[in-house]
């Protein structure tokens, strides 16, 4: 019997281990899969905390259904009957700018009538088709791309808040190609974003006329999807499927070495295990530490992937104490507004059962790459700042009835300019160790869909490796 060790019990490690078990069975490979996790629970960044009738997500609150990966995994493990789609009004998103919450325009006419972007800003955006295509070949930052194609105001009020909403990132340092590869492709293919939108809309019309299947009515953004019990339902189901006997909790892997009787030896704070195959589904900085002895080159490349901090602040209120409508997803805030928070998700409006009857749950984010120091603020200061911001932005002057604060010192990996080159270097170095596979959110996408897609690739690669030996 061969042995594969998966390190890390977040969505990446769990999905990889589960797929690997199934694919090995299908391929007739006699394989023992062992998953080692340093914490006392599985889930990693996924953790749905239930207290006083509120359901607070420690990290992610869902995945988008416009990519197939997570939905397919749910089907495969029988989790699809528990899926919970976000409410329809969660499509409405807001940006707080110059003292006002502006609804994010969804189409041309609403963009023209919106006061979010000034007329000079709109004019600059309208000139986008005239901007020459980027041809330098150098990795470009999101800020440089935004300024060049869409203008300063669109960068400040649209792109930068989106980058902080997804990556908790700073657009001045983040790579367009690595964070939003499709946008870079659209410019390369069509010569610009507006040109691409027109051509793709025409193509869609033509496809419909020819009776071809087109993207679902969910539209380009997709529908945020979770589970009745919170997103943790997914990692709980995966853990169950893998089986208790195959998962060891509270075991921190310290080193991966060359083995004597097997290709690898995995050394942890509990002992040593030989393995034919090792899949590291841990954050880049943790993976770096494990590989120091095996390959210092890999370690130094992995250390080049920085992480942004994040403080997640959950406030619960009695519904009647909030005068404004909460008919939307929530809002993001451009940095120039000088607020402590990056934005607020109206969690109880997005998904039902996130707050007890007659109550609402708001989840604000603080920190990110632009404000790393906020993660060390004491609870009282965090609460004071969030209350002050909610008062200005949403007119909530009363203190919350329920408070939960979660800190992530290393929340989200930052795909900074040069990330693609770093990945190429990592791939080259990993080739020297057949049977060693790196996966997780540090490399090719941070969304849950990306992590599941990476798990698919990792499990396929593992099967190929085992079949070739
Ligand atoms: C606040 C926040 C909100 C987010 N919101 C969304 C969202 O709404 N939608 C979305 O798609 N994505 C979201 N994301 C991103 C998404 O949650 C992550 O990218 C994803 O969960 C990462 O999964 P992972 O398994 O790759 O890593 P992790 O979840 O970090 O798992 C890695 C695991 O490895 C373990 N580990 C580390 N070192 C060792 C060691 N030495 N030995 C053994 N085990 C070890 C850790 O304990 C952990 O369990 C959010 C992230 C954050 C932080």
Short mmCIF file of C-alpha atoms and ligand atoms in Angstrom, two decimals:
data_model
loop_
_atom_site.label_atom_id
_atom_site.label_comp_id
_atom_site.label_asym_id
_atom_site.label_seq_id
_atom_site.Cartn_x
_atom_site.Cartn_y
_atom_site.Cartn_z
CA UNK A 1 0.00 0.00 0.00
CA UNK A 2 1.21 3.49 -0.86
CA UNK A 3 0.84 6.45 1.50
CA UNK A 4 -0.01 10.07 0.71
CA UNK A 5 0.22 12.73 3.41
CA UNK A 6 -1.80 15.92 3.01
CA UNK A 7 -0.76 18.72 5.36
CA UNK A 8 -3.37 21.38 6.24
CA UNK A 9 -7.07 20.87 6.91
CA UNK A 10 -8.51 24.00 5.30
CA UNK A 11 -10.78 23.73 2.26
CA UNK A 12 -7.70 23.11 0.06
CA UNK A 13 -6.33 20.18 2.06
CA UNK A 14 -9.75 18.65 2.74
CA UNK A 15 -10.86 18.86 -0.89
CA UNK A 16 -7.52 17.43 -2.06
CA UNK A 17 -7.60 14.53 0.42
CA UNK A 18 -11.23 13.70 -0.38
CA UNK A 19 -10.69 13.80 -4.16
CA UNK A 20 -7.47 11.83 -3.85
CA UNK A 21 -9.18 9.04 -1.88
CA UNK A 22 -11.94 8.81 -4.50
CA UNK A 23 -9.68 9.02 -7.55
CA UNK A 24 -7.26 6.42 -6.12
CA UNK A 25 -10.22 4.08 -5.62
CA UNK A 26 -11.41 4.69 -9.18
CA UNK A 27 -7.90 4.07 -10.55
CA UNK A 28 -7.47 0.91 -8.50
CA UNK A 29 -4.51 2.33 -6.54
CA UNK A 30 -4.11 0.94 -3.03
CA UNK A 31 -3.53 4.23 -1.23
CA UNK A 32 -3.67 5.35 2.38
CA UNK A 33 -4.41 9.09 2.62
CA UNK A 34 -3.50 10.82 5.91
CA UNK A 35 -4.34 14.45 6.61
CA UNK A 36 -2.41 16.31 9.32
CA UNK A 37 -3.82 19.55 10.76
CA UNK A 38 -2.17 21.65 13.44
CA UNK A 39 -5.37 23.04 14.98
CA UNK A 40 -7.94 21.13 17.04
CA UNK A 41 -10.53 21.52 14.25
CA UNK A 42 -10.58 21.29 10.47
CA UNK A 43 -11.70 24.17 8.22
CA UNK A 44 -8.73 26.57 8.35
CA UNK A 45 -10.10 30.01 7.47
CA UNK A 46 -13.59 28.49 7.35
CA UNK A 47 -15.32 28.58 10.75
CA UNK A 48 -19.02 29.32 11.31
CA UNK A 49 -19.49 30.36 14.93
CA UNK A 50 -22.98 30.16 16.42
CA UNK A 51 -23.67 32.26 19.51
CA UNK A 52 -26.85 33.71 21.00
CA UNK A 53 -28.73 32.85 17.81
CA UNK A 54 -26.24 34.71 15.55
CA UNK A 55 -24.20 32.84 12.93
CA UNK A 56 -20.87 34.66 12.55
CA UNK A 57 -18.47 33.66 9.82
CA UNK A 58 -14.87 33.91 11.04
CA UNK A 59 -13.62 34.06 7.45
CA UNK A 60 -15.44 33.46 4.16
CA UNK A 61 -19.21 33.58 4.01
CA UNK A 62 -19.73 31.78 0.71
CA UNK A 63 -18.64 31.05 -2.85
CA UNK A 64 -19.93 32.29 -6.18
CA UNK A 65 -21.95 29.86 -8.29
CA UNK A 66 -20.73 31.24 -11.62
CA UNK A 67 -17.74 28.89 -11.49
CA UNK A 68 -18.49 25.17 -11.36
CA UNK A 69 -15.77 23.84 -9.04
CA UNK A 70 -17.30 24.10 -5.56
CA UNK A 71 -20.79 23.19 -6.79
CA UNK A 72 -19.37 20.07 -8.44
CA UNK A 73 -17.53 19.14 -5.26
CA UNK A 74 -20.77 19.62 -3.28
CA UNK A 75 -22.57 17.30 -5.68
CA UNK A 76 -19.79 14.75 -5.43
CA UNK A 77 -19.86 14.62 -1.63
CA UNK A 78 -23.64 14.90 -1.29
CA UNK A 79 -23.62 18.42 0.14
CA UNK A 80 -25.79 20.00 -2.55
CA UNK A 81 -29.09 19.46 -0.71
CA UNK A 82 -27.83 21.75 2.08
CA UNK A 83 -26.86 24.65 -0.20
CA UNK A 84 -28.28 28.07 0.58
CA UNK A 85 -28.37 30.81 -2.09
CA UNK A 86 -28.07 34.45 -1.09
CA UNK A 87 -31.21 36.57 -1.16
CA UNK A 88 -31.99 38.39 -4.38
CA UNK A 89 -31.46 41.82 -2.88
CA UNK A 90 -27.86 40.84 -2.08
CA UNK A 91 -27.11 41.81 -5.68
CA UNK A 92 -27.36 45.45 -4.60
CA UNK A 93 -23.94 46.63 -3.54
CA UNK A 94 -22.94 50.07 -2.30
CA UNK A 95 -19.87 52.29 -2.20
CA UNK A 96 -19.52 54.93 0.52
CA UNK A 97 -18.11 58.04 -1.10
CA UNK A 98 -18.12 61.71 -0.07
CA UNK A 99 -20.50 61.09 2.81
CA UNK A 100 -23.10 59.10 0.84
CA UNK A 101 -23.84 55.40 0.22
CA UNK A 102 -24.09 55.09 -3.57
CA UNK A 103 -25.64 52.03 -5.16
CA UNK A 104 -23.06 50.46 -7.44
CA UNK A 105 -24.38 50.98 -10.99
CA UNK A 106 -25.26 47.72 -12.75
CA UNK A 107 -25.71 48.99 -16.31
CA UNK A 108 -25.07 51.94 -18.65
CA UNK A 109 -28.14 54.06 -17.80
CA UNK A 110 -27.74 53.60 -14.02
CA UNK A 111 -24.05 54.46 -14.39
CA UNK A 112 -24.90 57.71 -16.17
CA UNK A 113 -27.43 58.75 -13.52
CA UNK A 114 -25.24 57.65 -10.56
CA UNK A 115 -23.53 60.41 -8.57
CA UNK A 116 -20.71 58.07 -7.48
CA UNK A 117 -18.42 59.16 -10.32
CA UNK A 118 -18.23 62.84 -11.34
CA UNK A 119 -18.92 63.91 -14.94
CA UNK A 120 -15.18 64.41 -15.69
CA UNK A 121 -14.62 60.92 -14.23
CA UNK A 122 -17.38 59.46 -16.43
CA UNK A 123 -15.92 61.19 -19.48
CA UNK A 124 -12.51 59.71 -18.69
CA UNK A 125 -14.08 56.26 -18.38
CA UNK A 126 -15.86 56.72 -21.70
CA UNK A 127 -12.47 57.33 -23.34
CA UNK A 128 -11.30 53.82 -22.38
CA UNK A 129 -11.66 52.41 -25.94
CA UNK A 130 -9.16 55.03 -27.15
CA UNK A 131 -6.45 54.00 -24.70
CA UNK A 132 -3.69 52.03 -26.44
CA UNK A 133 -3.27 48.39 -25.53
CA UNK A 134 -0.63 47.45 -22.93
CA UNK A 135 2.23 45.85 -24.75
CA UNK A 136 5.23 46.09 -22.44
CA UNK A 137 4.93 42.47 -21.28
CA UNK A 138 5.97 43.57 -17.77
CA UNK A 139 3.66 42.58 -14.90
CA UNK A 140 1.46 45.62 -14.23
CA UNK A 141 -0.04 46.66 -10.88
CA UNK A 142 -3.82 46.95 -10.55
CA UNK A 143 -3.42 50.65 -9.79
CA UNK A 144 -1.29 51.27 -12.90
CA UNK A 145 -3.83 49.40 -15.02
CA UNK A 146 -6.79 51.29 -13.49
CA UNK A 147 -5.16 54.70 -13.87
CA UNK A 148 -4.08 53.97 -17.45
CA UNK A 149 -7.35 52.54 -18.78
CA UNK A 150 -10.09 54.00 -16.58
CA UNK A 151 -8.67 57.10 -14.90
CA UNK A 152 -7.86 58.16 -11.35
CA UNK A 153 -11.39 58.52 -10.05
CA UNK A 154 -12.50 55.06 -11.21
CA UNK A 155 -9.35 53.63 -9.62
CA UNK A 156 -10.12 55.29 -6.26
CA UNK A 157 -13.86 54.67 -6.14
CA UNK A 158 -14.32 51.39 -8.02
CA UNK A 159 -11.14 49.37 -8.41
CA UNK A 160 -9.41 50.04 -5.07
CA UNK A 161 -12.51 49.18 -2.95
CA UNK A 162 -13.01 46.00 -5.02
CA UNK A 163 -9.38 44.99 -4.41
CA UNK A 164 -9.78 45.60 -0.68
CA UNK A 165 -13.12 43.72 -0.69
CA UNK A 166 -11.66 40.61 -2.33
CA UNK A 167 -7.97 40.54 -1.35
CA UNK A 168 -7.81 43.06 1.52
CA UNK A 169 -5.12 44.30 -0.85
CA UNK A 170 -3.40 47.49 -1.94
CA UNK A 171 -3.90 48.04 -5.71
CA UNK A 172 -0.51 49.83 -5.91
CA UNK A 173 1.28 46.55 -5.13
CA UNK A 174 -1.10 43.89 -6.49
CA UNK A 175 -0.57 42.27 -9.91
CA UNK A 176 -3.38 42.56 -12.48
CA UNK A 177 -2.29 39.38 -14.25
CA UNK A 178 -2.28 37.29 -11.07
CA UNK A 179 -5.34 38.79 -9.31
CA UNK A 180 -7.68 39.25 -12.27
CA UNK A 181 -6.22 37.23 -15.16
CA UNK A 182 -9.46 37.46 -17.17
CA UNK A 183 -9.29 41.27 -17.25
CA UNK A 184 -5.70 41.16 -18.51
CA UNK A 185 -6.82 38.65 -21.18
CA UNK A 186 -9.75 40.84 -22.25
CA UNK A 187 -7.43 43.77 -22.88
CA UNK A 188 -5.01 41.55 -24.79
CA UNK A 189 -7.77 39.88 -26.86
CA UNK A 190 -10.06 42.81 -27.60
CA UNK A 191 -7.84 45.85 -27.12
CA UNK A 192 -9.88 47.23 -24.21
CA UNK A 193 -12.62 46.53 -21.68
CA UNK A 194 -15.49 48.41 -23.34
CA UNK A 195 -14.60 46.86 -26.71
CA UNK A 196 -14.58 43.44 -25.01
CA UNK A 197 -17.98 44.06 -23.37
CA UNK A 198 -19.54 45.05 -26.70
CA UNK A 199 -18.05 42.09 -28.58
CA UNK A 200 -19.00 39.59 -25.84
CA UNK A 201 -22.56 40.97 -25.62
CA UNK A 202 -22.90 40.59 -29.42
CA UNK A 203 -21.57 37.04 -29.23
CA UNK A 204 -24.03 36.18 -26.46
CA UNK A 205 -26.93 37.52 -28.54
CA UNK A 206 -25.77 35.46 -31.52
CA UNK A 207 -25.41 32.33 -29.34
CA UNK A 208 -28.95 32.79 -28.02
CA UNK A 209 -30.26 33.24 -31.57
CA UNK A 210 -28.50 30.00 -32.59
CA UNK A 211 -30.01 28.18 -29.60
CA UNK A 212 -26.64 27.63 -27.91
CA UNK A 213 -26.44 27.39 -24.12
CA UNK A 214 -25.32 30.69 -22.59
CA UNK A 215 -24.26 31.73 -19.10
CA UNK A 216 -26.99 31.45 -16.48
CA UNK A 217 -29.21 34.35 -15.51
CA UNK A 218 -26.95 34.78 -12.51
CA UNK A 219 -24.93 37.15 -14.68
CA UNK A 220 -21.19 37.70 -14.62
CA UNK A 221 -20.91 37.98 -10.84
CA UNK A 222 -22.81 34.79 -9.99
CA UNK A 223 -24.84 34.22 -6.84
CA UNK A 224 -23.14 34.01 -3.46
CA UNK A 225 -23.82 30.52 -2.12
CA UNK A 226 -23.38 28.96 1.32
CA UNK A 227 -25.15 26.45 3.58
CA UNK A 228 -27.88 26.66 6.20
CA UNK A 229 -25.37 26.02 8.95
CA UNK A 230 -22.81 28.41 7.47
CA UNK A 231 -19.95 27.72 5.09
CA UNK A 232 -18.43 25.34 7.66
CA UNK A 233 -21.05 22.76 6.63
CA UNK A 234 -18.86 22.17 3.58
CA UNK A 235 -15.63 21.46 5.48
CA UNK A 236 -17.54 19.37 8.06
CA UNK A 237 -19.03 17.23 5.30
CA UNK A 238 -15.62 16.85 3.64
CA UNK A 239 -14.01 15.87 6.98
CA UNK A 240 -16.70 13.27 7.56
CA UNK A 241 -16.29 11.91 4.08
CA UNK A 242 -12.51 11.57 4.47
CA UNK A 243 -13.12 9.73 7.73
CA UNK A 244 -11.99 10.37 11.30
CA UNK A 245 -9.33 7.68 11.07
CA UNK A 246 -7.61 9.48 8.20
CA UNK A 247 -7.43 12.92 9.88
CA UNK A 248 -5.13 13.77 12.75
CA UNK A 249 -5.82 17.07 14.49
CA UNK A 250 -3.50 19.01 16.79
CA UNK A 251 -0.41 17.82 14.91
CA UNK A 252 1.94 20.48 13.57
CA UNK A 253 4.20 19.44 10.73
CA UNK A 254 7.69 20.84 11.21
CA UNK A 255 9.73 19.41 8.34
CA UNK A 256 9.49 17.42 5.15
CA UNK A 257 12.69 15.48 4.51
CA UNK A 258 13.99 12.92 2.05
CA UNK A 259 13.05 9.50 3.39
CA UNK A 260 15.16 6.33 3.58
CA UNK A 261 12.62 3.56 2.96
CA UNK A 262 10.13 5.90 1.18
CA UNK A 263 10.66 9.04 -0.91
CA UNK A 264 9.62 11.42 1.94
CA UNK A 265 9.63 11.64 5.70
CA UNK A 266 7.17 14.03 7.34
CA UNK A 267 8.31 15.18 10.79
CA UNK A 268 5.85 16.74 13.20
CA UNK A 269 5.64 17.67 16.87
CA UNK A 270 4.22 14.15 17.43
CA UNK A 271 6.64 11.99 15.47
CA UNK A 272 7.64 10.93 11.96
CA UNK A 273 5.80 9.30 9.07
CA UNK A 274 7.13 7.97 5.77
CA UNK A 275 5.21 8.84 2.61
CA UNK A 276 5.29 8.17 -1.14
CA UNK A 277 3.60 11.49 -1.80
CA UNK A 278 3.35 14.74 0.17
CA UNK A 279 0.79 17.46 -0.58
CA UNK A 280 1.30 20.70 1.31
CA UNK A 281 -2.01 22.61 1.49
CA UNK A 282 -0.72 25.12 4.01
CA UNK A 283 -0.19 28.89 3.73
CA UNK A 284 3.02 29.86 1.89
CA UNK A 285 4.83 31.00 5.06
CA UNK A 286 4.06 27.67 6.82
CA UNK A 287 5.05 25.65 3.74
CA UNK A 288 8.30 27.66 3.59
CA UNK A 289 9.23 26.56 7.12
CA UNK A 290 8.58 22.89 6.36
CA UNK A 291 10.79 22.88 3.26
CA UNK A 292 13.82 24.75 4.63
CA UNK A 293 15.95 21.59 4.94
CA UNK A 294 14.74 19.92 1.73
CA UNK A 295 15.08 22.92 -0.58
CA UNK A 296 16.11 26.37 0.72
CA UNK A 297 15.41 27.84 -2.75
CA UNK A 298 11.73 26.92 -2.42
CA UNK A 299 11.68 28.39 1.07
CA UNK A 300 13.00 31.77 0.01
CA UNK A 301 10.52 32.01 -2.92
CA UNK A 302 7.63 31.07 -0.62
CA UNK A 303 8.67 33.74 1.88
CA UNK A 304 8.27 36.33 -0.90
CA UNK A 305 4.47 35.88 -0.82
CA UNK A 306 3.23 38.46 1.71
CA UNK A 307 -0.02 38.28 3.69
CA UNK A 308 -2.53 40.98 4.60
CA UNK A 309 -4.04 41.20 8.08
CA UNK A 310 -7.77 41.41 8.75
CA UNK A 311 -10.02 42.03 11.74
CA UNK A 312 -13.61 40.84 11.30
CA UNK A 313 -16.10 42.64 13.54
CA UNK A 314 -19.62 41.21 13.98
CA UNK A 315 -22.26 43.53 15.42
CA UNK A 316 -25.81 42.29 16.14
CA UNK A 317 -28.73 44.66 16.72
CA UNK A 318 -32.45 44.47 17.32
CA UNK A 319 -33.91 45.24 13.89
CA UNK A 320 -36.06 48.10 15.19
CA UNK A 321 -32.96 49.98 16.38
CA UNK A 322 -31.73 50.43 12.79
CA UNK A 323 -33.65 53.05 10.88
CA UNK A 324 -32.27 52.44 7.38
CA UNK A 325 -33.18 49.67 4.95
CA UNK A 326 -30.71 46.80 4.83
CA UNK A 327 -31.74 45.72 1.36
CA UNK A 328 -28.41 44.80 -0.13
CA UNK A 329 -25.07 43.05 0.23
CA UNK A 330 -23.34 45.88 2.06
CA UNK A 331 -20.76 48.48 1.08
CA UNK A 332 -17.08 49.11 0.49
CA UNK A 333 -15.21 52.29 1.35
CA UNK A 334 -12.45 53.98 -0.69
CA UNK A 335 -9.31 54.58 1.40
CA UNK A 336 -9.54 58.36 0.85
CA UNK A 337 -12.72 58.49 2.97
CA UNK A 338 -10.46 58.07 6.01
CA UNK A 339 -12.58 55.44 7.76
CA UNK A 340 -11.22 52.67 10.00
CA UNK A 341 -13.27 49.96 8.32
CA UNK A 342 -12.86 48.69 4.76
CA UNK A 343 -16.58 47.99 4.45
CA UNK A 344 -19.53 46.16 6.01
CA UNK A 345 -21.43 43.07 4.89
CA UNK A 346 -25.12 43.02 5.81
CA UNK A 347 -24.86 39.33 6.59
CA UNK A 348 -28.45 38.82 7.77
CA UNK A 349 -29.72 40.39 4.52
CA UNK A 350 -27.45 38.19 2.39
CA UNK A 351 -28.47 34.86 3.94
CA UNK A 352 -31.49 33.95 6.02
CA UNK A 353 -30.97 32.61 9.56
CA UNK A 354 -27.76 34.57 10.26
CA UNK A 355 -29.48 36.46 13.13
CA UNK A 356 -32.26 35.53 15.54
CA UNK A 357 -35.84 36.64 14.75
CA UNK A 358 -36.17 40.44 14.92
CA UNK A 359 -32.40 41.01 14.79
CA UNK A 360 -29.78 41.86 12.17
CA UNK A 361 -26.11 40.97 11.84
CA UNK A 362 -23.54 43.34 10.30
CA UNK A 363 -19.96 42.20 9.65
CA UNK A 364 -17.34 44.92 9.17
CA UNK A 365 -13.77 44.36 8.02
CA UNK A 366 -10.76 46.31 9.30
CA UNK A 367 -7.09 46.30 8.35
CA UNK A 368 -5.96 44.76 5.09
CA UNK A 369 -2.67 45.54 3.34
CA UNK A 370 -3.23 49.31 3.64
CA UNK A 371 -3.80 49.32 7.43
CA UNK A 372 -1.82 46.34 8.83
CA UNK A 373 -1.41 48.02 12.24
CA UNK A 374 -5.14 47.74 13.03
CA UNK A 375 -4.88 44.02 13.78
CA UNK A 376 -3.16 44.85 17.10
CA UNK A 377 -5.83 47.30 18.31
CA UNK A 378 -7.50 46.19 21.56
CA UNK A 379 -11.15 45.10 21.44
CA UNK A 380 -12.51 48.30 23.02
CA UNK A 381 -10.72 50.45 20.42
CA UNK A 382 -11.92 48.21 17.56
CA UNK A 383 -15.51 48.43 18.82
CA UNK A 384 -15.27 52.21 19.29
CA UNK A 385 -13.96 52.74 15.76
CA UNK A 386 -16.52 50.45 14.11
CA UNK A 387 -19.36 52.12 16.04
CA UNK A 388 -18.12 55.56 14.95
CA UNK A 389 -17.95 54.48 11.29
CA UNK A 390 -21.39 52.82 11.35
CA UNK A 391 -22.81 56.02 12.83
CA UNK A 392 -21.42 58.18 10.01
CA UNK A 393 -22.15 55.72 7.22
CA UNK A 394 -25.42 54.08 8.27
CA UNK A 395 -26.71 56.49 10.92
CA UNK A 396 -26.58 53.81 13.67
CA UNK A 397 -25.98 55.77 16.85
CA UNK A 398 -26.73 53.03 19.40
CA UNK A 399 -24.19 50.47 20.64
CA UNK A 400 -24.66 46.92 19.32
CA UNK A 401 -26.49 44.28 21.37
CA UNK A 402 -24.01 41.58 20.35
CA UNK A 403 -20.29 41.87 19.52
CA UNK A 404 -17.76 39.31 18.26
CA UNK A 405 -14.28 40.26 17.04
CA UNK A 406 -12.03 37.90 15.06
CA UNK A 407 -8.41 38.66 14.20
CA UNK A 408 -6.46 37.17 11.28
CA UNK A 409 -2.80 38.16 11.53
CA UNK A 410 -2.18 36.53 8.19
CA UNK A 411 -5.53 36.64 6.47
CA UNK A 412 -5.06 36.61 2.72
CA UNK A 413 -1.98 36.03 0.52
CA UNK A 414 -1.12 39.01 -1.63
CA UNK A 415 -0.42 38.35 -5.30
CA UNK A 416 1.91 41.30 -5.70
CA UNK A 417 3.63 42.37 -8.94
CA UNK A 418 6.02 39.57 -9.88
CA UNK A 419 3.77 36.81 -8.45
CA UNK A 420 3.59 34.93 -11.77
CA UNK A 421 7.39 34.90 -12.01
CA UNK A 422 7.60 33.62 -8.44
CA UNK A 423 5.16 30.81 -9.30
CA UNK A 424 7.25 29.84 -12.33
CA UNK A 425 10.30 29.69 -10.04
CA UNK A 426 8.40 27.56 -7.52
CA UNK A 427 7.26 25.15 -10.22
CA UNK A 428 10.81 24.78 -11.47
CA UNK A 429 12.16 24.04 -7.98
CA UNK A 430 9.34 21.61 -7.09
CA UNK A 431 10.22 19.54 -10.17
CA UNK A 432 13.37 18.46 -8.34
CA UNK A 433 11.16 16.58 -5.83
CA UNK A 434 8.77 14.25 -7.70
CA UNK A 435 5.83 13.45 -5.42
CA UNK A 436 5.92 16.82 -3.63
CA UNK A 437 2.87 18.94 -4.51
CA UNK A 438 2.04 22.46 -3.30
CA UNK A 439 -1.56 23.60 -3.27
CA UNK A 440 -3.77 26.09 -1.41
CA UNK A 441 -4.69 29.72 -1.76
CA UNK A 442 -1.16 31.11 -1.93
CA UNK A 443 -0.67 30.48 -5.63
CA UNK A 444 -3.47 30.69 -8.21
CA UNK A 445 -6.54 32.20 -6.60
CA UNK A 446 -7.83 32.89 -3.12
CA UNK A 447 -11.57 32.24 -3.63
CA UNK A 448 -13.08 28.98 -2.44
CA UNK A 449 -13.71 28.06 -6.08
CA UNK A 450 -10.00 28.62 -6.82
CA UNK A 451 -8.96 26.48 -3.83
CA UNK A 452 -11.24 23.65 -5.00
CA UNK A 453 -9.95 23.97 -8.59
CA UNK A 454 -6.38 23.76 -7.25
CA UNK A 455 -7.38 20.68 -5.21
CA UNK A 456 -8.67 19.06 -8.41
CA UNK A 457 -5.33 19.73 -10.12
CA UNK A 458 -3.32 18.54 -7.10
CA UNK A 459 -5.27 15.28 -6.82
CA UNK A 460 -4.93 14.64 -10.59
CA UNK A 461 -1.20 15.29 -10.41
CA UNK A 462 -0.92 12.95 -7.42
CA UNK A 463 -2.71 10.13 -9.28
CA UNK A 464 -0.49 10.60 -12.36
CA UNK A 465 2.59 10.46 -10.16
CA UNK A 466 1.43 7.28 -8.41
CA UNK A 467 0.52 5.61 -11.70
CA UNK A 468 3.89 6.47 -13.22
CA UNK A 469 5.86 4.89 -10.37
C1 LIG B 1 -11.84 37.23 6.49
C2 LIG B 1 -11.84 36.44 5.21
C3 LIG B 1 -12.96 36.46 4.39
C4 LIG B 1 -12.97 35.73 3.21
N1 LIG B 1 -14.09 35.72 2.44
C5 LIG B 1 -14.17 34.90 1.36
C6 LIG B 1 -15.41 34.69 0.69
O1 LIG B 1 -16.45 35.21 1.10
N2 LIG B 1 -15.42 33.87 -0.40
C7 LIG B 1 -14.30 33.22 -0.83
O2 LIG B 1 -14.38 32.49 -1.83
N3 LIG B 1 -13.11 33.35 -0.18
C8 LIG B 1 -13.02 34.16 0.91
N4 LIG B 1 -11.86 34.25 1.61
C9 LIG B 1 -10.69 33.48 1.16
C10 LIG B 1 -10.80 31.99 1.56
O3 LIG B 1 -11.42 31.89 2.81
C11 LIG B 1 -9.43 31.35 1.66
O4 LIG B 1 -8.67 31.62 0.52
C12 LIG B 1 -9.54 29.83 1.82
O5 LIG B 1 -10.43 29.50 2.86
C13 LIG B 1 -8.15 29.28 2.10
O6 LIG B 1 -8.21 27.88 2.27
P1 LIG B 1 -6.87 27.02 2.37
O7 LIG B 1 -7.26 25.66 2.74
O8 LIG B 1 -6.04 27.23 1.15
O9 LIG B 1 -6.04 27.70 3.56
P2 LIG B 1 -6.40 27.74 5.11
O10 LIG B 1 -7.84 27.84 5.32
O11 LIG B 1 -5.52 28.81 5.68
O12 LIG B 1 -5.95 26.31 5.64
C14 LIG B 1 -4.60 25.97 5.87
C15 LIG B 1 -4.58 24.97 7.02
O13 LIG B 1 -3.24 24.56 7.23
C16 LIG B 1 -3.06 24.40 8.62
N5 LIG B 1 -1.61 24.44 8.92
C17 LIG B 1 -0.78 25.50 8.82
N6 LIG B 1 0.47 25.15 9.18
C18 LIG B 1 0.43 23.83 9.49
C19 LIG B 1 1.42 22.89 9.92
N7 LIG B 1 2.70 23.24 10.11
N8 LIG B 1 1.02 21.61 10.15
C20 LIG B 1 -0.28 21.24 9.97
N9 LIG B 1 -1.23 22.09 9.56
C21 LIG B 1 -0.89 23.37 9.33
C22 LIG B 1 -3.83 25.56 9.21
O14 LIG B 1 -4.10 25.40 10.58
C23 LIG B 1 -5.08 25.55 8.33
O15 LIG B 1 -6.08 24.74 8.87
C24 LIG B 1 -11.81 34.98 2.81
C25 LIG B 1 -10.69 34.97 3.64
C26 LIG B 1 -10.70 35.67 4.83
C27 LIG B 1 -9.48 35.62 5.72
#
